[in-house]
Every structure is written in structure tokens, then in C-alpha cells.
Tab-separated table of C-alpha atoms in Angstrom:
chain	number	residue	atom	x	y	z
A	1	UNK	CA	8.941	-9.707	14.735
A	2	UNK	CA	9.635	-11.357	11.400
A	3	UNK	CA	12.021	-11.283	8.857
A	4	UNK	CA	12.350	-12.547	5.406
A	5	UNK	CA	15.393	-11.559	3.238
A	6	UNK	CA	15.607	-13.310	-0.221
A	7	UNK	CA	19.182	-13.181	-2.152
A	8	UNK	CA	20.286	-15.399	-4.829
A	9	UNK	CA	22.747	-15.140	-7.920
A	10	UNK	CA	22.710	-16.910	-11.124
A	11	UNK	CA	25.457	-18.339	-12.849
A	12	UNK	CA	26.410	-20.680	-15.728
A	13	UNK	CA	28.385	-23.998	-15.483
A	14	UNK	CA	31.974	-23.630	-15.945
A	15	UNK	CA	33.050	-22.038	-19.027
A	16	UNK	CA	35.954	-24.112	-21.279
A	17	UNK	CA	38.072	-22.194	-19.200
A	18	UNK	CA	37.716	-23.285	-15.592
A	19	UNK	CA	35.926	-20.175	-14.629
A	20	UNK	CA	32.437	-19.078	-13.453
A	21	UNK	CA	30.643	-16.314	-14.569
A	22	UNK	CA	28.325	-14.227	-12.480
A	23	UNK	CA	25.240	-13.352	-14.281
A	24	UNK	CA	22.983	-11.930	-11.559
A	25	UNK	CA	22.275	-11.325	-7.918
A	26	UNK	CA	19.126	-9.362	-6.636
A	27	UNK	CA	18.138	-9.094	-2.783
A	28	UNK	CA	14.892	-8.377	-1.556
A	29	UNK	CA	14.639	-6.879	1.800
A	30	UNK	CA	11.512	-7.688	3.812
A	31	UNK	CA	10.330	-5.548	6.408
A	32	UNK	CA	10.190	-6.790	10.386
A	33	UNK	CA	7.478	-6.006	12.056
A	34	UNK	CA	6.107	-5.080	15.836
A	35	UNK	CA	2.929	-5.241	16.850
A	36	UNK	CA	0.308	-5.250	19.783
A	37	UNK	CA	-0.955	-1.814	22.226
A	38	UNK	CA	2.759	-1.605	23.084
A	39	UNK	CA	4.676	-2.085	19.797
A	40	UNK	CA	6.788	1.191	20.304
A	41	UNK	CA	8.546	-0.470	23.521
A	42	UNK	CA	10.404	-2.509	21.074
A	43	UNK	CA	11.583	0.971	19.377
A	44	UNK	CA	14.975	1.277	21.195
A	45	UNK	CA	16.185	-2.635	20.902
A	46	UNK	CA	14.809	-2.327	17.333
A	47	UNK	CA	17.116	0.504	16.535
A	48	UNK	CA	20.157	-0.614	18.458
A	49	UNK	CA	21.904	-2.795	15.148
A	50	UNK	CA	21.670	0.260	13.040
A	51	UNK	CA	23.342	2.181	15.127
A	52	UNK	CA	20.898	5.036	15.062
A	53	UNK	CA	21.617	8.150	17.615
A	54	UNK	CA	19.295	10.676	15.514
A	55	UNK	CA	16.090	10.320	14.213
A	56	UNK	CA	13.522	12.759	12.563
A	57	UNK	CA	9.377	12.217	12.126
A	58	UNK	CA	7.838	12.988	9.429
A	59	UNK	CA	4.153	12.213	9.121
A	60	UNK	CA	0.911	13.563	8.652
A	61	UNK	CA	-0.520	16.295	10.952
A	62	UNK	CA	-3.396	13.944	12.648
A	63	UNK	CA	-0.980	11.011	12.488
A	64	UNK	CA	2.029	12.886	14.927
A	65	UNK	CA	-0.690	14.218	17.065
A	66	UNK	CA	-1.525	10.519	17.825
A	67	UNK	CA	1.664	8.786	17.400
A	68	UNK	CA	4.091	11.303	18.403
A	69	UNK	CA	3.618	11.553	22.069
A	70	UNK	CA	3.685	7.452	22.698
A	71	UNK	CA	7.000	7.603	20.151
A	72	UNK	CA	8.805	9.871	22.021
A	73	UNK	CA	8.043	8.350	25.529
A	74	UNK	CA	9.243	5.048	24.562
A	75	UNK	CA	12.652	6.480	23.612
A	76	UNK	CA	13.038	8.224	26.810
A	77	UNK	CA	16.182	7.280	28.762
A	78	UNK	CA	17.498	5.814	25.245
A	79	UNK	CA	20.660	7.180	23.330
A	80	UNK	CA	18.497	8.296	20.346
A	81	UNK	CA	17.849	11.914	19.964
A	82	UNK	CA	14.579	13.365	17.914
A	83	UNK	CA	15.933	15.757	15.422
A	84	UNK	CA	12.887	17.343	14.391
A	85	UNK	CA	9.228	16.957	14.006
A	86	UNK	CA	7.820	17.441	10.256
A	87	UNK	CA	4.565	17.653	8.967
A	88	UNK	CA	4.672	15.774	5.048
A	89	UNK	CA	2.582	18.054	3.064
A	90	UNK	CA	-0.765	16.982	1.876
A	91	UNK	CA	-0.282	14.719	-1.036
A	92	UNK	CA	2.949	12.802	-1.775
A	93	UNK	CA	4.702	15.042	-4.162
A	94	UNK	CA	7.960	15.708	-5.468
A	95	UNK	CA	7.681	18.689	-3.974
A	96	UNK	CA	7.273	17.706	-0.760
A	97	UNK	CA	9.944	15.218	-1.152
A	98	UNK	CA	12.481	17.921	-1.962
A	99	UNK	CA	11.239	20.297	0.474
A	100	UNK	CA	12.145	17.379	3.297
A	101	UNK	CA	15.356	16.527	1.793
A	102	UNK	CA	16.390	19.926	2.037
A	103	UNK	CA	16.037	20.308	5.265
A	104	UNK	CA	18.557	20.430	7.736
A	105	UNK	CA	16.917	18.666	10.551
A	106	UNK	CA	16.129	15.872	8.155
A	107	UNK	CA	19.721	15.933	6.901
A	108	UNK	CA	21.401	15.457	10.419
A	109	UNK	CA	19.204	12.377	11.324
A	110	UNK	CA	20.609	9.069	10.833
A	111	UNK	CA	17.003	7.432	10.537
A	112	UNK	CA	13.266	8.322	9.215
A	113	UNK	CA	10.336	7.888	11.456
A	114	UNK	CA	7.188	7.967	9.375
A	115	UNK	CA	4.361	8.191	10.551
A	116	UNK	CA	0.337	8.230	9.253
A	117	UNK	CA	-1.001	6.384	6.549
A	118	UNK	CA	-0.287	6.253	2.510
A	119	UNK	CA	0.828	9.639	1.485
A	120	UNK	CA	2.945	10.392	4.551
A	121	UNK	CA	4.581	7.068	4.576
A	122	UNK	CA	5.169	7.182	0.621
A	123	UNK	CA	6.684	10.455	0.907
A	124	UNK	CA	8.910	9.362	4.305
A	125	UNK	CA	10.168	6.358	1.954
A	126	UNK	CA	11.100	8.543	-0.909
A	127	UNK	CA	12.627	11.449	1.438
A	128	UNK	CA	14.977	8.454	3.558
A	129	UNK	CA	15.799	7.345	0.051
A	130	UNK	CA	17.284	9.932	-1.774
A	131	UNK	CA	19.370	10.421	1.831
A	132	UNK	CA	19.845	7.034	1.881
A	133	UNK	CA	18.805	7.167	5.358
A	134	UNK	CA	17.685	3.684	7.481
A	135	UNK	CA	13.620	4.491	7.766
A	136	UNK	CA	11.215	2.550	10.180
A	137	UNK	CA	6.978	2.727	9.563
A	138	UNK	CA	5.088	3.320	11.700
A	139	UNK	CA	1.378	3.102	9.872
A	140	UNK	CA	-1.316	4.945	12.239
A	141	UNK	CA	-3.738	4.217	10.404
A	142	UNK	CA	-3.979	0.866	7.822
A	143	UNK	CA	-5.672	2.051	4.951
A	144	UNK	CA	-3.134	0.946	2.760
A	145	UNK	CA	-0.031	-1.570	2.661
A	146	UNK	CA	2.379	1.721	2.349
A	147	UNK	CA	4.062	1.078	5.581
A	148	UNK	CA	6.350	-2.188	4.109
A	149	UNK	CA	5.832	-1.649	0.529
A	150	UNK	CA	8.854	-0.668	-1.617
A	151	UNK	CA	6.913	1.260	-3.844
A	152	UNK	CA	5.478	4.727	-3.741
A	153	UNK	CA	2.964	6.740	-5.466
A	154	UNK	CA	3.651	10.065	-6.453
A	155	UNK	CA	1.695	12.636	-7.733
A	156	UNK	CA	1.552	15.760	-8.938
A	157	UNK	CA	1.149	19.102	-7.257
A	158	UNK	CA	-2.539	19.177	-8.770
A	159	UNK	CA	-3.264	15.449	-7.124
A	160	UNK	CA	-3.263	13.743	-9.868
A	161	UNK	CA	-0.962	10.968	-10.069
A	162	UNK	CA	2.403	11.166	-11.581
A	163	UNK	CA	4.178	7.855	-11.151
A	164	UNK	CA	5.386	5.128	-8.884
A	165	UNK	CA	8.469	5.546	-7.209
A	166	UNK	CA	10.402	2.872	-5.960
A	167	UNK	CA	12.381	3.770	-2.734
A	168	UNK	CA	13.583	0.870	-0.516
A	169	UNK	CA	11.131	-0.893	2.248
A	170	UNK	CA	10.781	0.381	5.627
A	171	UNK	CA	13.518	-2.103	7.780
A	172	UNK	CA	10.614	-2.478	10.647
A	173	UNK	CA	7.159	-1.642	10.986
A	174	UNK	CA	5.492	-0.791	14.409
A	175	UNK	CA	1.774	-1.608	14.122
A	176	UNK	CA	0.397	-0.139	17.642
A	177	UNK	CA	-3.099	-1.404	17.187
A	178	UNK	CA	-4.500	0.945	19.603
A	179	UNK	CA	-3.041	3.959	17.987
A	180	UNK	CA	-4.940	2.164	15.109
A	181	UNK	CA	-8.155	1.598	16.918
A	182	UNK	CA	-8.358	4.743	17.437
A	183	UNK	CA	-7.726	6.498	14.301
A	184	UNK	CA	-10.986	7.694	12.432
A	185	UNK	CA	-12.795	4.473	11.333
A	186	UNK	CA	-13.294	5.511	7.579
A	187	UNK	CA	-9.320	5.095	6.779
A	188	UNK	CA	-9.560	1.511	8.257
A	189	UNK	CA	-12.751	0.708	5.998
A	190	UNK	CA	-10.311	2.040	3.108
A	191	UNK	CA	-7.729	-0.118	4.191
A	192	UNK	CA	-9.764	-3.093	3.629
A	193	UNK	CA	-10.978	-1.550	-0.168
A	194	UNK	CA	-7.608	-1.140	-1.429
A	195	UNK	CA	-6.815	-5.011	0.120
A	196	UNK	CA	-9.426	-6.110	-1.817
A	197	UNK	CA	-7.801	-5.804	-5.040
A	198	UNK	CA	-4.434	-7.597	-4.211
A	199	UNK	CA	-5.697	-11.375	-4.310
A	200	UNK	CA	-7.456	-10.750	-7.533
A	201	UNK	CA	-5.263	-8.548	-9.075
A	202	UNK	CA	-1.765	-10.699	-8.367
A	203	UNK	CA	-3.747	-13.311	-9.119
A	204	UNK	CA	-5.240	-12.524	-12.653
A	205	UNK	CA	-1.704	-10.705	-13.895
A	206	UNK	CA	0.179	-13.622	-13.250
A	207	UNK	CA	-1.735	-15.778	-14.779
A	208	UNK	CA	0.018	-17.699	-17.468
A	209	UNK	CA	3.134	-16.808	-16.438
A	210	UNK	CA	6.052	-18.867	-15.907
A	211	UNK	CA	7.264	-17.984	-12.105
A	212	UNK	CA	10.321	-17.814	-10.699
A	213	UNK	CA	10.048	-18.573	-6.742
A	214	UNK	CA	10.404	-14.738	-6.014
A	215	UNK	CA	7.211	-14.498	-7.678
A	216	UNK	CA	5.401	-17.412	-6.538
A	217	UNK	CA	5.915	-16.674	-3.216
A	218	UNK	CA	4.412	-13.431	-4.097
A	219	UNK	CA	1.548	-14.911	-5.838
A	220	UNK	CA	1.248	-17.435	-2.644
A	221	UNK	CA	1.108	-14.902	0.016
A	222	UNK	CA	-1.072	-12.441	-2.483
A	223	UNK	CA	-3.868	-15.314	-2.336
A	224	UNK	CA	-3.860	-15.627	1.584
A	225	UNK	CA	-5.236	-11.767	1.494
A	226	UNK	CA	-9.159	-11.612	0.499
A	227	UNK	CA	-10.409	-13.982	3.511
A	228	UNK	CA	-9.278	-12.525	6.337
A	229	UNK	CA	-11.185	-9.230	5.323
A	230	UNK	CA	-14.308	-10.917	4.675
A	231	UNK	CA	-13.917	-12.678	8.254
A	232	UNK	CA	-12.996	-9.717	10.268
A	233	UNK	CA	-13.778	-6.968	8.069
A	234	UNK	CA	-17.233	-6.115	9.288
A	235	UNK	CA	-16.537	-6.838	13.168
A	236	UNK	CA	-13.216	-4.628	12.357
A	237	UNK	CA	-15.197	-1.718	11.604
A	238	UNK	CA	-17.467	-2.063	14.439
A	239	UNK	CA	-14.182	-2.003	17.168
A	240	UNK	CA	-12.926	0.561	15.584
A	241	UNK	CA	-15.823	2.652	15.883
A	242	UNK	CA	-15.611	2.080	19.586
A	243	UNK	CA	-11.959	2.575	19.856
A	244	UNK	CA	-10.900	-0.938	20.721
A	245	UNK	CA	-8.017	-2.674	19.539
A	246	UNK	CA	-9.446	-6.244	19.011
A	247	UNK	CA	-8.236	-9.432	17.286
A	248	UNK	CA	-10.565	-8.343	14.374
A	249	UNK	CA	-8.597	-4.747	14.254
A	250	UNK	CA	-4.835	-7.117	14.491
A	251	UNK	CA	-5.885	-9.709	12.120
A	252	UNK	CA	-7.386	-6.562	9.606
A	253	UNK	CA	-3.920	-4.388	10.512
A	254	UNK	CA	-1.675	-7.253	9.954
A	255	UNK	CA	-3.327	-8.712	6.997
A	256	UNK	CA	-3.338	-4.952	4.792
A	257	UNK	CA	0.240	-3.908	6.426
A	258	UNK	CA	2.296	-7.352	6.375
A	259	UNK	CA	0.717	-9.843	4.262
A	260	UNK	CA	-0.588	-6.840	1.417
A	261	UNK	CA	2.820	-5.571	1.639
A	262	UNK	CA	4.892	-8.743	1.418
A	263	UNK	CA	2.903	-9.423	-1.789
A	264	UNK	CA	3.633	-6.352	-2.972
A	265	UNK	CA	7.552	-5.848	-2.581
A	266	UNK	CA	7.561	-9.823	-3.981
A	267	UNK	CA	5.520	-9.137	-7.067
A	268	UNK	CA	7.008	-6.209	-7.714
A	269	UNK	CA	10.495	-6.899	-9.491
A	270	UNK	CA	13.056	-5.333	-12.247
A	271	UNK	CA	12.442	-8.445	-14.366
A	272	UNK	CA	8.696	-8.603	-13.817
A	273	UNK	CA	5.326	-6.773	-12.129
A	274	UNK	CA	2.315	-8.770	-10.698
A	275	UNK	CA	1.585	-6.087	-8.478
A	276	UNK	CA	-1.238	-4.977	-9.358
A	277	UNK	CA	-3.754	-4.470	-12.539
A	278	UNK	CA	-7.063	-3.284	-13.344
A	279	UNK	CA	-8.208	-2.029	-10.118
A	280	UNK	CA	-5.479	-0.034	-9.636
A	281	UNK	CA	-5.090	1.308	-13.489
A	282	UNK	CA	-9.011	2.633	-12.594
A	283	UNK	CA	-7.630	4.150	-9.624
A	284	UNK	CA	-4.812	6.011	-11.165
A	285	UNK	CA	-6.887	7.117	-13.970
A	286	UNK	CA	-9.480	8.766	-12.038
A	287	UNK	CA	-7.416	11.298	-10.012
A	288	UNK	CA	-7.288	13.189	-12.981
A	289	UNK	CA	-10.917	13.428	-13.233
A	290	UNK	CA	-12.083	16.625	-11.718
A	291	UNK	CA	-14.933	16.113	-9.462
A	292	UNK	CA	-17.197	17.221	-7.156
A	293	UNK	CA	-15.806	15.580	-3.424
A	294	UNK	CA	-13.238	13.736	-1.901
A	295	UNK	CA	-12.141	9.905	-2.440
A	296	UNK	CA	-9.899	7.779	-0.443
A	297	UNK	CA	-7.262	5.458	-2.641
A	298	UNK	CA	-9.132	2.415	-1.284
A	299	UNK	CA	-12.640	3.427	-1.680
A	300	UNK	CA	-11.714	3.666	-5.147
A	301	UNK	CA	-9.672	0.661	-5.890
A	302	UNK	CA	-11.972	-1.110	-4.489
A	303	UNK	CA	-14.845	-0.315	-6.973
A	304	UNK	CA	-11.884	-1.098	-9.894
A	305	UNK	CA	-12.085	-4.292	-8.565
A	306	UNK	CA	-15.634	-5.489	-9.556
A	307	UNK	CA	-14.452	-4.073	-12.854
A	308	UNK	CA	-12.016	-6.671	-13.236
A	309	UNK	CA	-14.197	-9.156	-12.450
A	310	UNK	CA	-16.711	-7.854	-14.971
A	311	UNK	CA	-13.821	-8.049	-17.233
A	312	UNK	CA	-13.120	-11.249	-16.892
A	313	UNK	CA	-17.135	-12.156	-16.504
A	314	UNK	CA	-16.488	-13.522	-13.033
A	315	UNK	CA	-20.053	-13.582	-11.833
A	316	UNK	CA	-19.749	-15.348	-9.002
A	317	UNK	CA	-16.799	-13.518	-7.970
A	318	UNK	CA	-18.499	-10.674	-8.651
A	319	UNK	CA	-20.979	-10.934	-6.423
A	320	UNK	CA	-19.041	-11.899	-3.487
A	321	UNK	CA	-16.934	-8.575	-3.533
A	322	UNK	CA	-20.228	-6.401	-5.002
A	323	UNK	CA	-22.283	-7.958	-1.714
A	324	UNK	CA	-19.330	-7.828	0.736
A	325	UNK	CA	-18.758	-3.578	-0.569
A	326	UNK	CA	-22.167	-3.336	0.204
A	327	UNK	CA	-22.417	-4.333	3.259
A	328	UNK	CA	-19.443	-2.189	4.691
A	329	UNK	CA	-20.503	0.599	2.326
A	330	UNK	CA	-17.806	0.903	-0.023
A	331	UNK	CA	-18.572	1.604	-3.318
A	332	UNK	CA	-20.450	-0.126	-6.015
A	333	UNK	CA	-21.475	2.582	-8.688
A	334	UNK	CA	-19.430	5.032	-10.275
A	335	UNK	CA	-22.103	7.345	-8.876
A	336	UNK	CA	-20.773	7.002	-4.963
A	337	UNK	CA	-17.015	7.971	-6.559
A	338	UNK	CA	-18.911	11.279	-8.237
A	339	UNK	CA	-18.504	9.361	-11.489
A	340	UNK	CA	-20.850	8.549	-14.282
A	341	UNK	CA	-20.893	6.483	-17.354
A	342	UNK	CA	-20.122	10.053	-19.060
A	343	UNK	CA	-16.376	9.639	-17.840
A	344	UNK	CA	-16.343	6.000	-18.862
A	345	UNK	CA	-13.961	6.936	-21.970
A	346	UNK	CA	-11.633	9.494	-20.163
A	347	UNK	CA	-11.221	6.432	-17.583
A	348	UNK	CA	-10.192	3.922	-20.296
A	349	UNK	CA	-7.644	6.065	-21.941
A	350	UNK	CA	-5.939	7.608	-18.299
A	351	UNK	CA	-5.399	3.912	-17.626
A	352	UNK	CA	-3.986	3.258	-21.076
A	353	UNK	CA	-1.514	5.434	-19.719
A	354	UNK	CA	-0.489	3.995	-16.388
A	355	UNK	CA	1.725	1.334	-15.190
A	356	UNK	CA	-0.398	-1.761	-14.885
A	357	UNK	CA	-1.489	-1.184	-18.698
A	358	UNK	CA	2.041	-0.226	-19.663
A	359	UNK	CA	3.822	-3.786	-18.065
A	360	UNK	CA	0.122	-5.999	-19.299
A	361	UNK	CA	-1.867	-4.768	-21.710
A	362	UNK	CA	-5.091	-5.374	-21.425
A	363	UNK	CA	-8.254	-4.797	-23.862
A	364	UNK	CA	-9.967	-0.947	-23.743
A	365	UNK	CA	-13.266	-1.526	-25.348
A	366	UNK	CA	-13.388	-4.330	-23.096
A	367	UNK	CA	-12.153	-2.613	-20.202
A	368	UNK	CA	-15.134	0.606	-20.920
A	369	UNK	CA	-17.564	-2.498	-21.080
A	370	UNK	CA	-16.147	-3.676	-18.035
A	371	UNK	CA	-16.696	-0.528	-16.360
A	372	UNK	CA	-20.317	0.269	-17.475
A	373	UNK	CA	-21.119	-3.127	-16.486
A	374	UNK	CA	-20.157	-3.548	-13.098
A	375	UNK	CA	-21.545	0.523	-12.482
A	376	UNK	CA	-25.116	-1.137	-14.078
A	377	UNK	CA	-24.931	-4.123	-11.437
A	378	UNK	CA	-24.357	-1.992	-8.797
A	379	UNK	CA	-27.524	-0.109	-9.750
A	380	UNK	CA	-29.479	-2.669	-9.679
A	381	UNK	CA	-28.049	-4.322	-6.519
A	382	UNK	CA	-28.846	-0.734	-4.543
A	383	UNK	CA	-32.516	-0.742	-6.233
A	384	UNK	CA	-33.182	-4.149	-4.355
């Protein structure tokens, strides 16, 4: 387990009159964490200091088939009682947020379960929110750092995205790493696309920028992230193909769920965003691109993250990621995302239009150059 909670308030000297003026306080809670083949053991001594008695899952339909059973086992002979059992949805919508909200199973609980991977997790998040209900992650698959992020991504009823929401961290995340191990293999290789971008992407945004320690610690963390997929990424894959929960799978798990999410919640303030950039501005943009097939958030953050590099004419960076994509197959055309150079110019202005452009700006024509180049390297790089 681990815990890192951050508070402190600002305040001038002593005014003329003897008395001190509080300017500011701002807490950032940190998600604990379990993990190992036996994480949900812990559940019951976990949940003991918050006083929970009720509890309702919510998750995705593969994700409680998996989870579910080894959940509910480990609170047997405990004081906590499952309310209910709820599927999320498909995407994390508002509409599937309200639906949850409103009902009464989810209501009586005194905590959230989630359970599954991005979506479910993001929608779990925003559901224990607006109930203001304790919620604990548990991620069963790690294709994204949803689990102990305090952000969410919503979108809209068509899949395309809407916005970020920004509902309060999970207070502990159970990583069981066989539940993990065992969860189709292409979410894992997802995971590590959509990790990809957080080193670069933290570290590029933040660049210039006068940090407070809230945000270098952010920045800090956010550049411990790219080795430990290039180290274990590959070997990852290859246990979780076979179902075995191996140091590769933990140090893969723990470095897209813990360290990717630390980053995140630290980067991610009211008085600043380092979160995340380019990559993910590509990302958001293209979900409203209607196309042919189906792409996984990391599979396509991933590619937005050779076009950062091609933005900022990081060749040698550049070919590190390109290479490393190949090599585990994510993507490194537009082509694999059922993209061409047609859609270069609908890209550029749907990310004019997000968040990452919205908090740093950053230069369109360059940005459509940026695109076109790294999907004309990647051509190449397959012709070889």
C-alpha cells in the first residue's frame, strides 16, 4: 500500500494589524494501492476506516465476469453487504452516469466498486461523485491510468468525446495481476500506448514553466514512466498471452495504474494542466471521425505521440517510440487507425477544440505538418 496526500495553504506575513490572512489551501488526495494474485484479501481491512457496510459494482460486462466472483469471495464472512451488481453501459456517457445515479441500489451503497478498464472506471468515478460516495478501483485490465486518475473522459452518446470530467480519485486501487494476466492481451498492449505519451507529453507542456512543487513532483514522477515500458513491455505482452502474472505484467500494471496516474492527478491542477498535450488533443479529435473499425484510446494516443515528436523535430526520439510501436504492433501510420492524410485538416481543427489546445496553444499548420510527417515515416519504416 502507499499513500501520498499533499495539503498546503498560503498566506501573507502579518498585515499592520496583527492578523494573518488565508489566501489558499488545496489538498490532493493520492490513491493507495494493493497489489499481487491476492490483492482483494486486503478488501475488508481496506474498507474498515471508512466505515463502509454497503457497497455496489459497477463495471464492464467482461470485467464483473472476471472480477466479480474473486470480489465477492474475499468479502465473505465480512460486515459489508453487495448492494447490487451493474453493468456501466458501453461508453462513458452522461447518460450512463445518470442512469447509475438514479438507481436505487446505487443510492443505498455507502461505497463504489468499479471495476474493468477506462470507460467503466471513468463512469464509476463520475457516478460515486455526484453521490459523493467513497469509491475503490479495481482496474481488470491496465490499458489506461483510469483506475487512480481524478479525471474522466466523457463522451457523447454518439462516442465522440464530450469533455473531461473531474470527479475525485479512487481512495485505493486493487491491482490483482492475475485477474490482469488474464484479461485479453490487446487492452494490456493499449495500456502501454496510451503510457507512452505521459513522459513526453508532461514533459514538453511544462516546459518553460515556472513549477510549484505540486507540479514538479508531477513532472518528476511523469519522467520515471517511458522506461519501464520499453524494458518490460515486449516480455509483458508475451505473459500475458499465456496468462501469467509475471514481474514484467506487475512492473507494466504498476507503472500505467500508479506511476501514470500519480502524474496525472499531480499535473492536473485548478491553477495549471501538464497533463497531457498533443497526443492526446489527436486522440480526442479523432473520435469524431467516422470510420471504418474499431480503435482502442491507447492505440491511438500512442500514434499522437510520434506526432509530437515530429512537431518538435525530435528525430531521435522519434525513432525510439516509431521502432519500439513497431515492434509490439501499435500503430505508426494513420492508415492502421483507418485514417489518411485526407482527414489531416478535420484532425487539426477537432484538436483546436479540445482541452490540451485550449490550456497551451500550440501551432496548427505545424501540428497538420506534424501529422503528415510522422504518417510518411511510418510508411517508409513498414516498406523496409
Amino acid at each position: 500500500m502507499n499513500l501520498l496526500a499533499i495539503s498546503g495553504s498560503a498566506f501573507d506575513s502579518k498585515t499592520a494589524f496583527g492578523k494573518w490572512r488565508n489566501l489558499e489551501m488545496t489538498t490532493n488526495y493520492m490513491s493507495n494501492y494493493t497489489y499481487g494474485t491476492n490483492a482483494y484479501d486486503e478488501i475488508p481491512e481496506v474498507a474498515k476506516p471508512y466505515g463502509i457496510k454497503k457497497v455496489v459494482f459497477i463495471g464492464g460486462k467482461r470485467a464483473l465476469a472476471a472480477a466479480e466472483p474473486k470480489a465477492r469471495k474475499a468479502l465473505e464472512g465480512s460486515e459489508i453487504e453487495v448492494t447490487g451488481s451493474f453493468v456501466y453501459g458501453v461508453d462513458s456517457t452522461q447518460t450512463n452516469i445518470d442512469r447509475l445515479v438514479a438507481t436505487p441500489e446505487v443510492k443505498e451503497a455507502d461505497a463504489v466498486f468499479g471495476f474493468g478498464g477506462g470507460k467503466a472506471l471513468d463512469t464509476a468515478k463520475m457516478v460515486a461523485d455526484e453521490l459523493d460516495k467513497v469509491i475503490f478501483s479495481f482496474p481488470t485490465i491496465c490499458s489506461n491510468c483510469a483506475a487512480g486518475t481524478a479525471i474522466a473522459v466523457i463522451y457523447h452518446d454518439d462516442g465522440s468525446f464530450d469533455r473531461y470530467g473531474f470527479p475525485k480519485a479512487a481512495k485505493h486501487l486493487f491491482i490483482d495481476t492475475d485477474v490482469i494476466a488474464k484479461a485479453p492481451v490487446e487492452y494490456f498492449w493499449a495500456g502501454i500506448g496510451d503510457a507512452l505519451s505521459k513522459q513526453p507529453e508532461v514533459t514538453h507542456v511544462s516546459e518553460g514553466e515556472d513549477l510549484t512543487n505540486t507540479g514538479a513532483l508531477g513532472v518528476a514522477i511523469a519522467k520515471t514512466v517511458s522506461e519501464p515500458l520499453f524494458k518490460y513491455g515486449e516480455q509483458g505482452m508475451d505473459d500475458v498471452k499465456n496468462d501469467t502474472p509475471s514481474k514484467a505484467v506487475e512492473e507494466i500494471a504498476l507503472d500505467i495504474l500508479v506511476s501514470t496516474g500519480y502524474a496525472s492527478n499531480l499535473t492536473n491542477q485548478k491553477d495549471f494542466y501538464y497533463n497531457s498535450w498533443h497526443a492526446h488533443a489527436f486522440y480526442n479529435s479523432t473520435t469524431a471521425i467516422k470510420r471504418e473499425g474499431t480503435y482502442l484510446h491507447g492505440q491511438i494516443v500512442s500514434f499522437g505521440v510520434l506526432v509530437l515528436f515530429a512537431y518538435f523535430h525530435e528525430e531521435e526520439e522519434f525513432k525510439k517510440y516509431q521502432e519500439f510501436n513497431k515492434r509490439i504492433g501499435l500503430p505508426v501510420t494513420l492508415g492502421e487507425l483507418g485514417l489518411s492524410q485526407d482527414d489531416v485538416e478535420e484532425i487539426t481543427k477537432g484538436a483546436m477544440e479540445t482541452n490540451e489546445y485550449r490550456n497551451r496553444p500550440f501551432d496548427p499548420e505545424k501540428f497538420s505538418e506534424a501529422i503528415r510527417r510522422a504518417d510518411e515515416l511510418g510508411k517508409q519504416l513498414l516498406e523496409k
